XYZ file of C-alpha atoms in Angstrom:
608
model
C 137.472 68.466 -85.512
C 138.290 65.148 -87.539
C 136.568 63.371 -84.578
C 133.333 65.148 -84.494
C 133.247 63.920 -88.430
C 134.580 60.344 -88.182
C 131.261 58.733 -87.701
C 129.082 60.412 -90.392
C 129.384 59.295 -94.417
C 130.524 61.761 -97.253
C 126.850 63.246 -97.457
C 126.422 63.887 -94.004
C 129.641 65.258 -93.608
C 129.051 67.637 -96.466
C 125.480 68.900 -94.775
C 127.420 69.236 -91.088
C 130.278 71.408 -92.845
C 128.089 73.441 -95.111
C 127.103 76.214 -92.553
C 127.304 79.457 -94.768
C 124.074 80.436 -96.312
C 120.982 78.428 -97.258
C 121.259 74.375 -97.400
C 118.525 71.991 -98.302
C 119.287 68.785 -96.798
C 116.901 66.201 -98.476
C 116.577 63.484 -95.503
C 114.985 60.171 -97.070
C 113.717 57.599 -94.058
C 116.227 55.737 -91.968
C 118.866 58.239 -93.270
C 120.472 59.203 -90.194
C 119.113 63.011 -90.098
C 119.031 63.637 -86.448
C 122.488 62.311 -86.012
C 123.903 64.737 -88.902
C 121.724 67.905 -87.758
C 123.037 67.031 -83.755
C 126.851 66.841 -84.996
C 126.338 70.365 -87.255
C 125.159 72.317 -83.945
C 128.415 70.752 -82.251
C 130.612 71.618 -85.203
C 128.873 75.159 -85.414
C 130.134 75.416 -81.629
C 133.190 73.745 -81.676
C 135.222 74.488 -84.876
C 132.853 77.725 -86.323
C 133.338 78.980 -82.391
C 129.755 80.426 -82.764
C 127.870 81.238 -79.619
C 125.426 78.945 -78.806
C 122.451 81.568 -78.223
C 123.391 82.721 -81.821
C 121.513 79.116 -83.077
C 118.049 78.947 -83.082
C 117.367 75.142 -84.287
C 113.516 74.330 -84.886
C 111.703 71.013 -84.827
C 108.079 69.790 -84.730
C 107.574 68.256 -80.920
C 108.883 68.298 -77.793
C 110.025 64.495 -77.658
C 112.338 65.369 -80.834
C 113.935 68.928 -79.550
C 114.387 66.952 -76.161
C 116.411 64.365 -77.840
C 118.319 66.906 -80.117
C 119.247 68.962 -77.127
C 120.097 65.658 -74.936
C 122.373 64.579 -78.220
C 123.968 67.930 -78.328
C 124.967 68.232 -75.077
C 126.611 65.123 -74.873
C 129.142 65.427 -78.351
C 129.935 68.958 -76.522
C 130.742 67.276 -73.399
C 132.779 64.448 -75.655
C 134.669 67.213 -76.763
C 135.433 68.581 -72.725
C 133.256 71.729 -73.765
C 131.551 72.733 -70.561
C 128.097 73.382 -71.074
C 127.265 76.753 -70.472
C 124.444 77.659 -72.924
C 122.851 76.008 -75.804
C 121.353 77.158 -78.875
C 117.511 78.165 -78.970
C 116.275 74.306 -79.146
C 112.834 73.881 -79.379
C 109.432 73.391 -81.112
C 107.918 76.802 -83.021
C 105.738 77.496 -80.565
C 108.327 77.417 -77.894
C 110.761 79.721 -79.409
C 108.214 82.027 -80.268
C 106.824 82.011 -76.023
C 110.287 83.273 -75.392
C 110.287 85.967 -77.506
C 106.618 86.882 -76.645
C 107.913 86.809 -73.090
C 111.084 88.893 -73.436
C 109.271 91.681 -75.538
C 106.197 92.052 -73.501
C 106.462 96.135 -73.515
C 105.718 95.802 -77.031
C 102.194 94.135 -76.793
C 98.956 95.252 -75.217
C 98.392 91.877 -72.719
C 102.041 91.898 -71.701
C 104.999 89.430 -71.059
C 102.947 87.722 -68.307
C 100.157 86.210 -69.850
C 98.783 82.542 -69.635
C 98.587 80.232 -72.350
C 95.439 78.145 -72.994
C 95.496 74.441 -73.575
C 92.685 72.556 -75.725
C 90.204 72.504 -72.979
C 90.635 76.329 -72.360
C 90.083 76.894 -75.751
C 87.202 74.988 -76.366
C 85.581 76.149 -72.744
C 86.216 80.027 -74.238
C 84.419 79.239 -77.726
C 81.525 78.219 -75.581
C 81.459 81.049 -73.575
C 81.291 82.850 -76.885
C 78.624 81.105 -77.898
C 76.684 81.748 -75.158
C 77.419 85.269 -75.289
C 76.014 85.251 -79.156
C 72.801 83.890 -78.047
C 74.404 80.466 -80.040
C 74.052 77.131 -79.086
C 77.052 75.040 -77.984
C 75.084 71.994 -79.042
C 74.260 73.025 -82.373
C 77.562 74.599 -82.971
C 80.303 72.051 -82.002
C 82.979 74.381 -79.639
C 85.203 71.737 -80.965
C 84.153 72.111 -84.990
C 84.443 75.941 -83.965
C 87.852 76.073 -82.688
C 89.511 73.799 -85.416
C 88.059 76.421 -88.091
C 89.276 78.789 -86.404
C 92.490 77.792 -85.739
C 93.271 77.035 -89.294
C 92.315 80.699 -89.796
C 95.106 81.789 -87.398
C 97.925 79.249 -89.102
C 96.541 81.382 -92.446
C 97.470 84.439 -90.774
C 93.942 85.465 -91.045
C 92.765 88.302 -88.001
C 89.391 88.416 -86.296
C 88.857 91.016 -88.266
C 89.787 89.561 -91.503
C 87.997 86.578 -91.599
C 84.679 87.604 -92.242
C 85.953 87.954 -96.165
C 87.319 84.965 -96.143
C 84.026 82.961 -94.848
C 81.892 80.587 -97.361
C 78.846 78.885 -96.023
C 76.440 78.825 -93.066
C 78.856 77.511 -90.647
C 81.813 79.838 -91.791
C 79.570 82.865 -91.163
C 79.054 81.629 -87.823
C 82.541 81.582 -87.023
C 82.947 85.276 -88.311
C 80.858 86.089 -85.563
C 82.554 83.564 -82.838
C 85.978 84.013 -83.527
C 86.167 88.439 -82.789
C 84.189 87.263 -79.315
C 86.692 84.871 -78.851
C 89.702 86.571 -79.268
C 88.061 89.544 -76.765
C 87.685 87.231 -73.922
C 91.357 85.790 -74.606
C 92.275 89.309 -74.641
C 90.344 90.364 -71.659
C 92.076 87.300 -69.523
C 95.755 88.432 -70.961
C 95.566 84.622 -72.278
C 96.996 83.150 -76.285
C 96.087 79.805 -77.630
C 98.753 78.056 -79.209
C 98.008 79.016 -82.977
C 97.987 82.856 -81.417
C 102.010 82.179 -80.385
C 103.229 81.819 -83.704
C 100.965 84.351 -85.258
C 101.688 87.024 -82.400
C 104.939 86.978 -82.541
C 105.024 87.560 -86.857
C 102.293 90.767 -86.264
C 105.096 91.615 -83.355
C 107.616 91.596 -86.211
C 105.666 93.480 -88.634
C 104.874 95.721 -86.076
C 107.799 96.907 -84.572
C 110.918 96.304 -86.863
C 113.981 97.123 -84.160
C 112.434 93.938 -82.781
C 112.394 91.421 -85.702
C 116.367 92.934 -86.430
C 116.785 92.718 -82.873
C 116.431 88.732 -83.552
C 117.293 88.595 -87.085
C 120.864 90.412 -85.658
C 121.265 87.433 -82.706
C 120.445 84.467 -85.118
C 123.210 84.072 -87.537
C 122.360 80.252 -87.671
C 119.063 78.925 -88.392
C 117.721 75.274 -88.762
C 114.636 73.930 -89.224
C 113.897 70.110 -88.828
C 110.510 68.761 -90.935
C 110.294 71.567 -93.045
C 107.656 69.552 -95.197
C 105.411 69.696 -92.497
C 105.494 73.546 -92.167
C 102.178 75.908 -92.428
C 102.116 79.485 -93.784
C 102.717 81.180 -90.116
C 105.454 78.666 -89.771
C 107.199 79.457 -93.111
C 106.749 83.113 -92.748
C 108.119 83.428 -89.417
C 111.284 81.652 -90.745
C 111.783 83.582 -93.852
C 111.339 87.006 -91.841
C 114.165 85.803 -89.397
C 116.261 83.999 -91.805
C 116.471 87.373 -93.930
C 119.447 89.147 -92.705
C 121.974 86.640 -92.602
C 120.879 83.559 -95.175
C 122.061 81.030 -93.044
C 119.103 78.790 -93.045
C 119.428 75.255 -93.047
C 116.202 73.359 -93.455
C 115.687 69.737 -93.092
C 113.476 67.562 -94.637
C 111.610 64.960 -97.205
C 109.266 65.743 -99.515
C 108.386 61.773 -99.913
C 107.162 62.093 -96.266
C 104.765 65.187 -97.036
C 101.777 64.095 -95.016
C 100.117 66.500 -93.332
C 98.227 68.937 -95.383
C 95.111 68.599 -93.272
C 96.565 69.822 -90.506
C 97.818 73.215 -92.768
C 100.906 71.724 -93.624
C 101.928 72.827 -96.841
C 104.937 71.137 -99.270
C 105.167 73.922 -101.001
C 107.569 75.004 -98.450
C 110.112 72.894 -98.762
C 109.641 72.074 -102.564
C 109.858 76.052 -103.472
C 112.719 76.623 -101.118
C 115.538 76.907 -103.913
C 113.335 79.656 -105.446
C 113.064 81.480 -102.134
C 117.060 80.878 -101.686
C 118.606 81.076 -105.137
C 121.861 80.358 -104.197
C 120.760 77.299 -101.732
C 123.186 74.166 -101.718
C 120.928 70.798 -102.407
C 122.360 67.829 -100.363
C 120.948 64.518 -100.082
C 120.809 62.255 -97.694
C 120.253 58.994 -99.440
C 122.007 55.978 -97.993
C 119.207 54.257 -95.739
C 120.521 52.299 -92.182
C 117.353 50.695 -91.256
C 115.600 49.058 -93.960
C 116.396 45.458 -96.246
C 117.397 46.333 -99.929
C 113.907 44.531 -101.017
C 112.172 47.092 -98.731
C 113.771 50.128 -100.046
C 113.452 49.138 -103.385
C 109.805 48.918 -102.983
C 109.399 52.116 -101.583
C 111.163 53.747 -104.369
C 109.128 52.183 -106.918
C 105.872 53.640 -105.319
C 106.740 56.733 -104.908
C 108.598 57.518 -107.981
C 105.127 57.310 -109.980
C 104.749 60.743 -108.096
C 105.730 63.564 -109.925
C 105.549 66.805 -107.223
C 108.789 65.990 -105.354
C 112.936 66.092 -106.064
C 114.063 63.028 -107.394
C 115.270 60.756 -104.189
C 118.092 57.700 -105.257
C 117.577 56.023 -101.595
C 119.855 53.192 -101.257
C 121.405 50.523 -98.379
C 124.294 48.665 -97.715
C 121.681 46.296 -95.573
C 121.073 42.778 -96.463
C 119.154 41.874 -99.367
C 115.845 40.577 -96.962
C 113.135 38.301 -97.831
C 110.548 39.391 -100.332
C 107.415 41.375 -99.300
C 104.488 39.328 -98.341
C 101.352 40.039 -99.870
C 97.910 38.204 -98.455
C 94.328 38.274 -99.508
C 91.712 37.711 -97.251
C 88.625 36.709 -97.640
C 86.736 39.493 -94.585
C 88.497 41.707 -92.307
C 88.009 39.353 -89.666
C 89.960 36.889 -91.851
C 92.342 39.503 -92.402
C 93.384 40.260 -88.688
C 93.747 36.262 -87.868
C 96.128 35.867 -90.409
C 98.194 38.941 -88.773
C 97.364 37.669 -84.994
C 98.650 33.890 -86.400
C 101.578 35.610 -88.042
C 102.811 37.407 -85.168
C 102.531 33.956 -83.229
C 103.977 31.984 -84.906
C 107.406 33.976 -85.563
C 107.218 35.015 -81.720
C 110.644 34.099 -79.757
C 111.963 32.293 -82.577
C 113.320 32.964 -85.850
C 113.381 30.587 -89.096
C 116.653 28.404 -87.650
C 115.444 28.145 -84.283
C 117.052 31.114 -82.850
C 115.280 33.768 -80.596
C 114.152 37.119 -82.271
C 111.176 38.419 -81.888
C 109.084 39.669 -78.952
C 105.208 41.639 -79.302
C 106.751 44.773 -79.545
C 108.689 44.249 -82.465
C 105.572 44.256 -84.693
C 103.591 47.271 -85.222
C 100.479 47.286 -87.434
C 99.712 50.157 -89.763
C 96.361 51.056 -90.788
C 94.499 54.269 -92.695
C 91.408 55.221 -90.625
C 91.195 55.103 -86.930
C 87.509 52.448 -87.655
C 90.374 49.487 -89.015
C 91.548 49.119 -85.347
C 88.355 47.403 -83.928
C 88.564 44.015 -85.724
C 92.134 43.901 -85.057
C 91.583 44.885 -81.429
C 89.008 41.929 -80.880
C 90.841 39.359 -82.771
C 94.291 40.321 -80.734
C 92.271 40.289 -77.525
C 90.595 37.180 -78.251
C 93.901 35.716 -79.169
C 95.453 36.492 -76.038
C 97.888 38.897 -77.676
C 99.172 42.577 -76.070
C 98.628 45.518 -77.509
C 98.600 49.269 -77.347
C 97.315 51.823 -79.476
C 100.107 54.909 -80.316
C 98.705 58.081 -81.057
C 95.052 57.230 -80.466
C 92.386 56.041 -78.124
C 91.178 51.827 -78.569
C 87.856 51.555 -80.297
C 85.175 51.721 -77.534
C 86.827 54.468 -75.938
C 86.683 56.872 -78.398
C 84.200 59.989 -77.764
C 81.974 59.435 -80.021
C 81.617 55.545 -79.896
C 80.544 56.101 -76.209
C 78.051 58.608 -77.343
C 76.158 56.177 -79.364
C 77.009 53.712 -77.326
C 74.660 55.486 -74.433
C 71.905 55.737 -77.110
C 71.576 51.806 -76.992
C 72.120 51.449 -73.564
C 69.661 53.997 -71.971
C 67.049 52.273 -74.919
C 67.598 48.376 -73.846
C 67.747 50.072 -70.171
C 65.844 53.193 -69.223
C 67.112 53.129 -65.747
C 70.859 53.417 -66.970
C 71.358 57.097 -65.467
C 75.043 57.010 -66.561
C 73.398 56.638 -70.087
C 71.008 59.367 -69.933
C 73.691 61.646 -68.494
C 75.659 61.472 -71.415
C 73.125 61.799 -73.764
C 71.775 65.043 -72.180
C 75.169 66.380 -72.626
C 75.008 66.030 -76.460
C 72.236 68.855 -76.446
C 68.723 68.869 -75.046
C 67.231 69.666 -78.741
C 68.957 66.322 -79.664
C 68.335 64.595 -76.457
C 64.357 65.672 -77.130
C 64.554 64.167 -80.562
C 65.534 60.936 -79.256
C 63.086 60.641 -76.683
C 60.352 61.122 -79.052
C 61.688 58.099 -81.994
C 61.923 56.057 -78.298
C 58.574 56.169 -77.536
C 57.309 55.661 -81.099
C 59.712 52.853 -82.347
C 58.950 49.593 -81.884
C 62.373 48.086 -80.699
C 61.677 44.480 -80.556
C 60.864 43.955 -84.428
C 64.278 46.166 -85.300
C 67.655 44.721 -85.549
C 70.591 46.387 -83.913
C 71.864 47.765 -87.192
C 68.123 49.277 -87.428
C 68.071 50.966 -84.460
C 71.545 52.378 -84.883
C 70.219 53.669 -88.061
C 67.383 55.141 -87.016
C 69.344 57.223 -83.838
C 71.702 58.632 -86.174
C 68.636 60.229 -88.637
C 66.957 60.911 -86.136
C 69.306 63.013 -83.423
C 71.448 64.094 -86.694
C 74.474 62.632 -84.743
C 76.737 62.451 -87.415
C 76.329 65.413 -88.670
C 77.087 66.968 -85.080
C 80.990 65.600 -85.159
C 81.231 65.927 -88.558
C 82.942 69.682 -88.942
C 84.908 68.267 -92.825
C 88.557 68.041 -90.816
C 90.295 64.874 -91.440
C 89.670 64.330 -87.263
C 85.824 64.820 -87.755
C 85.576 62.397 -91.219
C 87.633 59.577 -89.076
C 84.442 60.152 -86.110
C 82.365 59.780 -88.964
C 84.208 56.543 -89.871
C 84.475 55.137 -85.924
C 80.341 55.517 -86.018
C 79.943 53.616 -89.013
C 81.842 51.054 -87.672
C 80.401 50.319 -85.022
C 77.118 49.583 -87.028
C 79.928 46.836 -88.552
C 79.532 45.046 -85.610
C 75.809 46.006 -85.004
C 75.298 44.189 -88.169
C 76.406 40.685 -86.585
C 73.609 40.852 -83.603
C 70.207 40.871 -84.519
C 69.220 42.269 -80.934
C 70.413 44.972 -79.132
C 70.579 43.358 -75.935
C 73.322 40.682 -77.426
C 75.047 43.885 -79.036
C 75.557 45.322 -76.075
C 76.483 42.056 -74.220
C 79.189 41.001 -76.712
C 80.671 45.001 -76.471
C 80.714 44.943 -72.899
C 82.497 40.995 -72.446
C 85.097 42.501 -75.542
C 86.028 45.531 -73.139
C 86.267 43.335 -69.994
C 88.700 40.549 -71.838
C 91.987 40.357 -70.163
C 95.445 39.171 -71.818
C 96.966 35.439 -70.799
C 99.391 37.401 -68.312
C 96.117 38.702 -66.807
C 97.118 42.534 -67.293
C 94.309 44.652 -68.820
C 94.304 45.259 -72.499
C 94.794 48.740 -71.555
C 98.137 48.328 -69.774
C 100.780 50.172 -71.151
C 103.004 46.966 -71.008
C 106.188 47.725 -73.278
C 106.059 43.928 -74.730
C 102.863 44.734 -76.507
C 102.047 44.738 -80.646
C 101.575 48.374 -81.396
C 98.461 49.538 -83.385
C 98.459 52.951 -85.467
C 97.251 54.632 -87.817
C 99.897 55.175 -90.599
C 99.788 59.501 -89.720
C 100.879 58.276 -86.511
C 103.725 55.946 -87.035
C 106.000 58.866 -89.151
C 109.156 58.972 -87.695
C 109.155 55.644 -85.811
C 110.690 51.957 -86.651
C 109.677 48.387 -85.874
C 111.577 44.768 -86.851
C 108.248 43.772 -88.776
C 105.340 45.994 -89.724
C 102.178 44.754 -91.097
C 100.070 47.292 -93.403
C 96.844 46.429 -93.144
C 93.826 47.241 -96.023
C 95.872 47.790 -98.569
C 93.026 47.985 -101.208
C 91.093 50.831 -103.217
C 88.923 52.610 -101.198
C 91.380 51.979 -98.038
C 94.713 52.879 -99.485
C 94.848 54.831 -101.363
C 91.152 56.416 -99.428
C 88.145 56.561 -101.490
C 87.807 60.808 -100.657
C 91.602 61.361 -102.255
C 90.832 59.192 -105.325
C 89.678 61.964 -107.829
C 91.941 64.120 -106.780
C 96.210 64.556 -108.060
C 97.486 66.193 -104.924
C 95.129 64.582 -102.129
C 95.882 60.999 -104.481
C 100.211 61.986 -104.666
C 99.859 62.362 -100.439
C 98.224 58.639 -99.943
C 101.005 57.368 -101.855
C 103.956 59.606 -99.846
C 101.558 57.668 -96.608
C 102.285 54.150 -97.924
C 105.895 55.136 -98.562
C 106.109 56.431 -95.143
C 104.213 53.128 -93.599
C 106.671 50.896 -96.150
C 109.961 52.570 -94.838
C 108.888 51.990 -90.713
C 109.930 48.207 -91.571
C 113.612 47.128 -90.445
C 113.691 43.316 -91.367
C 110.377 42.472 -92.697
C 107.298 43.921 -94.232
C 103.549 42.725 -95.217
C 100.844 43.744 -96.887
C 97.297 42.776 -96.544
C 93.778 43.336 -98.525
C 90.669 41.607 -97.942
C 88.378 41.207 -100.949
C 85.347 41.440 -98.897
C 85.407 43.904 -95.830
C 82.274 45.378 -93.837
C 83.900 48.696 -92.891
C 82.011 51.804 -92.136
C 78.566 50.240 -91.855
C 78.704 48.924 -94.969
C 79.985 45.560 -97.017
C 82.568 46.484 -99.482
C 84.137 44.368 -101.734
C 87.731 45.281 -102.408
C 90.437 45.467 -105.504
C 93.989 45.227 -104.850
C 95.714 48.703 -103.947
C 97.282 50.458 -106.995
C 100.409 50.675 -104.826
C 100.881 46.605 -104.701
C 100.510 46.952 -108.443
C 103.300 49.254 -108.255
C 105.781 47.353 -106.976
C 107.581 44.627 -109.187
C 106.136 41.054 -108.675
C 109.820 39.826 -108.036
C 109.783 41.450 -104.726
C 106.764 40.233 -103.702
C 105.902 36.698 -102.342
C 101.603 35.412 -102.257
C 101.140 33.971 -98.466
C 98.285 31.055 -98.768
């Protein structure tokens, strides 16, 4: 079994041959985790001789149990094992539709029932609504479903949550979410939060079931166990409990997620759920410069709620971190436009390095795309957006979008469609401010200003979840740009000529062309790598965000962000502020981020 071995260091080694009982393998960025956690299901296999439907091994998305299970297969086949099973790879939710499926005699809706995407959920809170005598316009399906769904990853029933509600639009959803869960039940149909949480209440239930399962898995893994919920964590625990061997996987420096339910507690409390639990730690970093890992150690050692992480590289030493200040955002995305030009094809001897997919920009909110969008476009640079939708095709931009266009044109049907979709309360509201405003002494901004008090827009997508703030955001920058045109007419001209602009190579800005910069917000880019990243608005307010800044725990998670955005950069990294900004509606004017403050000025270099 030497040869399964010979291509891992000490430390991975160590985590592959530890099988018996719990192990906490501490997996900082670029540390080689998915090739150690692949080679310990082949060892399990190979050398333990465990049967491969004795493994259940648990990650967060299909893409990543795909390429686990692709990995696996091929060291077993290295090692002429013929494939004939494999362990239970796959995401929670998977694992948990098999079991659902196989122990269908067990639950009231049997092993045949349907599972309901996003759309089927949020079409079912409507009907719910409707049922309730509520209105779908005044009580977002979507704002609905998202509270609701955070119940369920809480373990909290139907039933239950009434206790649990605070507030007008909590009480509501008391009184949704039982009406809900009937008509799921009534069409033998779960939503994806109801997998997970079935399948615990299955355990609880009936207990020859949950031994039944707690008897076949002798080996259990977990990959991103800092990103696990309560549901998630329980339903681990109860099938870990019979034989101990749990390995979970997993950095505490890349905790990012607690708005989605994620909670670090998980994985920082493990050695007091596990006792005996062996610690190892992955520490030696492949993909980063020394200068770059040094950095990110120095920003995220000021936190204080994690194990102590010594990353490290054998990697060349790198050039030192660029720091720029501009002068406006606009200012701010030229300078990364000119940047990526000017090092494009060719390195600092002359040599060829660099293509437009080698850079990747990093950014906060979602609203920080659209002046980098324009600029790039206007530049004649590709891009794509990963993990998001570009600026003026976002939901709610379109929404306001159709205010301004059915107001400079009343016969713009396509307009007035959309806005009578928004509700016909709203859609009333706005009809009456038309016919009393007086549009041509009002500036764009004015008028943008006046729609949103008036319809109470923003308050409409605004439901407090991280998704609904960043709507919020998207709004308020588009009155950025309203602020530049004085009438609405040239507003909408400029938007429309921005969305028509085509790249040099005359491909769409929308093409998914490979050779493109990517654009993403920093929640997005976890787990990915680029040559050179640029992070863009590093400044108070931005980065860390002004809602985390008076709190410890919401403050420690912006700074475990820029560690994550700091350790996506291979060769080279940069960081950018602009001491003037007009973000969210409004002009800002913009101090340094703490976290360029954190790291030593001998790794940094000032770009003019």
């Amino acid at each position: 079994m030497d040869e399964i071995l010979e291509t891992l260091n000490s430390k991975q080694k160590e985590a592959v041959v530890k099988t018996e009982g719990p192990v906490l393998i501490l997996a900082g960025p670029g540390s080689g985790k998915t090739r150690c956690i692949t080679h310990r299901l082949a060892y399990l296999i190979l050398q333990k001789h465990v049967n491969p439907a004795a493994i259940l091994s648990i990650t967060f998305t299909n893409k990543a149990a795909n390429e686990m299970k692709i990995r696996t297969i091929k060291l077993l086949q290295e090692h002429n094992l013929k494939v004939k099973s494999l362990p239970w790879l796959g995401t929670f939710h998977a694992s948990c539709v098999k079991i659902l499926r196989r122990e269908g005699k067990h639950l009231p809706y049997g092993s045949d029932f349907v599972i309901y995407d996003s759309k089927d959920q949020e079409e079912t809170v409507k009907k719910s609504l409707l049922e309730l005598h509520l209105d779908p316009k005044k009580f977002s399906p979507t704002n609905v479903l998202y509270t609701i769904s955070s119940a369920k990853n809480e373990l909290i029933t139907a039933k239950e949550y009434v206790n649990h509600a605070h507030g007008y639009f909590q009480e509501i959803v008391a009184k949704v979410y039982p009406k809900y869960q009937s008509i799921l039940r009534k069409n033998k149909a779960l939503d994806f939060d109801d997998l997970i949480m079935e399948t615990i209440f299955l355990f609880q239930e009936v207990p020859e079931v949950l031994h039944k399962y707690q008897n076949q898995f002798q080996y259990i893994q977990v990959d991103e166990y800092q990103d696990t919920n309560k549901s998630q964590y329980l339903l681990t625990k109860l099938l870990a409990s019979n034989h101990h061997n749990i390995c979970v996987v997993g950095d505490p420096g890349q905790g990012i997620y607690s708005w989605r339910g994620a909670d670090i507690r998980n994985i920082l409390e493990f050695e007091k759920d596990y006792p005996e639990v062996k610690v190892i730690k992955l520490e030696q970093n492949y993909r980063s410069t020394k200068t770059i890992i040094s950095a990110a150690k120095q920003i995220l050692e000021v936190n204080t709620d994690y194990p102590s992480m010594k990353l490290w590289t054998e990697n060349f030493e790198g050039s030192r971190i660029s720091i720029y200040e501009a002068y406006s955002e606009k200012d701010e995305a030229l300078f990364l436009t000119d940047t990526i030009k000017s090092l494009l094809n060719y390195g600092e001897n002359g040599e060829k390095l660099f293509q437009y997919s080698d850079f990747a920009v990093l950014y906060r909110t979602n609203a920080q795309s659209r002046i980098l969008e324009e600029v790039l476009i206007r530049e004649g640079v590709p891009y794509k957006l990963l993990g998001g939708v570009k600026f003026y095709e976002r939901k709610e931009v379109k929404d306001v979008l159709a205010y301004l266009k059915f107001l400079a044109n009343p016969a713009d049907m396509i307009a007035w469609e959309r806005i009578q979709k928004l509700g016909k309360r709203r859609s009333q509201k706005f009809i009456d401010w038309k016919e009393k405003s007086n549009l041509e002494k009002s500036s764009s901004a004015e008028i943008l200003d006046s729609i949103l008090k008036e319809t109470g827009y923003l308050e409409y997508i605004n439901n407090g979840s991280e998704e609904g703030i960043s709507r919020v955001e998207n709004v308020k920058e588009l009155r950025s740009v309203a602020q530049s045109f004085d009438r609405l007419q040239d507003l909408l001209e400029n938007i429309a000529l921005i969305q028509d602009e085509v790249t040099p190579e005359g491909q769409k800005t929308d093409d998914q062309n490979n050779n493109s910069v990517v654009l993403m917000t920093l929640h997005s880019a976890k787990g990915l790598e680029f040559p050179i990243v640029f992070l863009a608005g590093c400044e108070e307010g931005l980065l860390p965000h002004s809602r985390a800044m008076t709190d410890k725990h919401e403050l420690e998670e912006e700074r475990r962000l820029c560690y994550v955005g700091i350790t996506r950069a291979k060769q080279k990294l940069y960081m950018t502020y602009a001491s003037k900004r007009q973000i969210f509606g409004a002009e800002t004017f913009g101090a340094i981020s703490r976290f360029i403050e954190d790291i030593d000025k001998d790794l940094l270099s000032w770009e003019q």
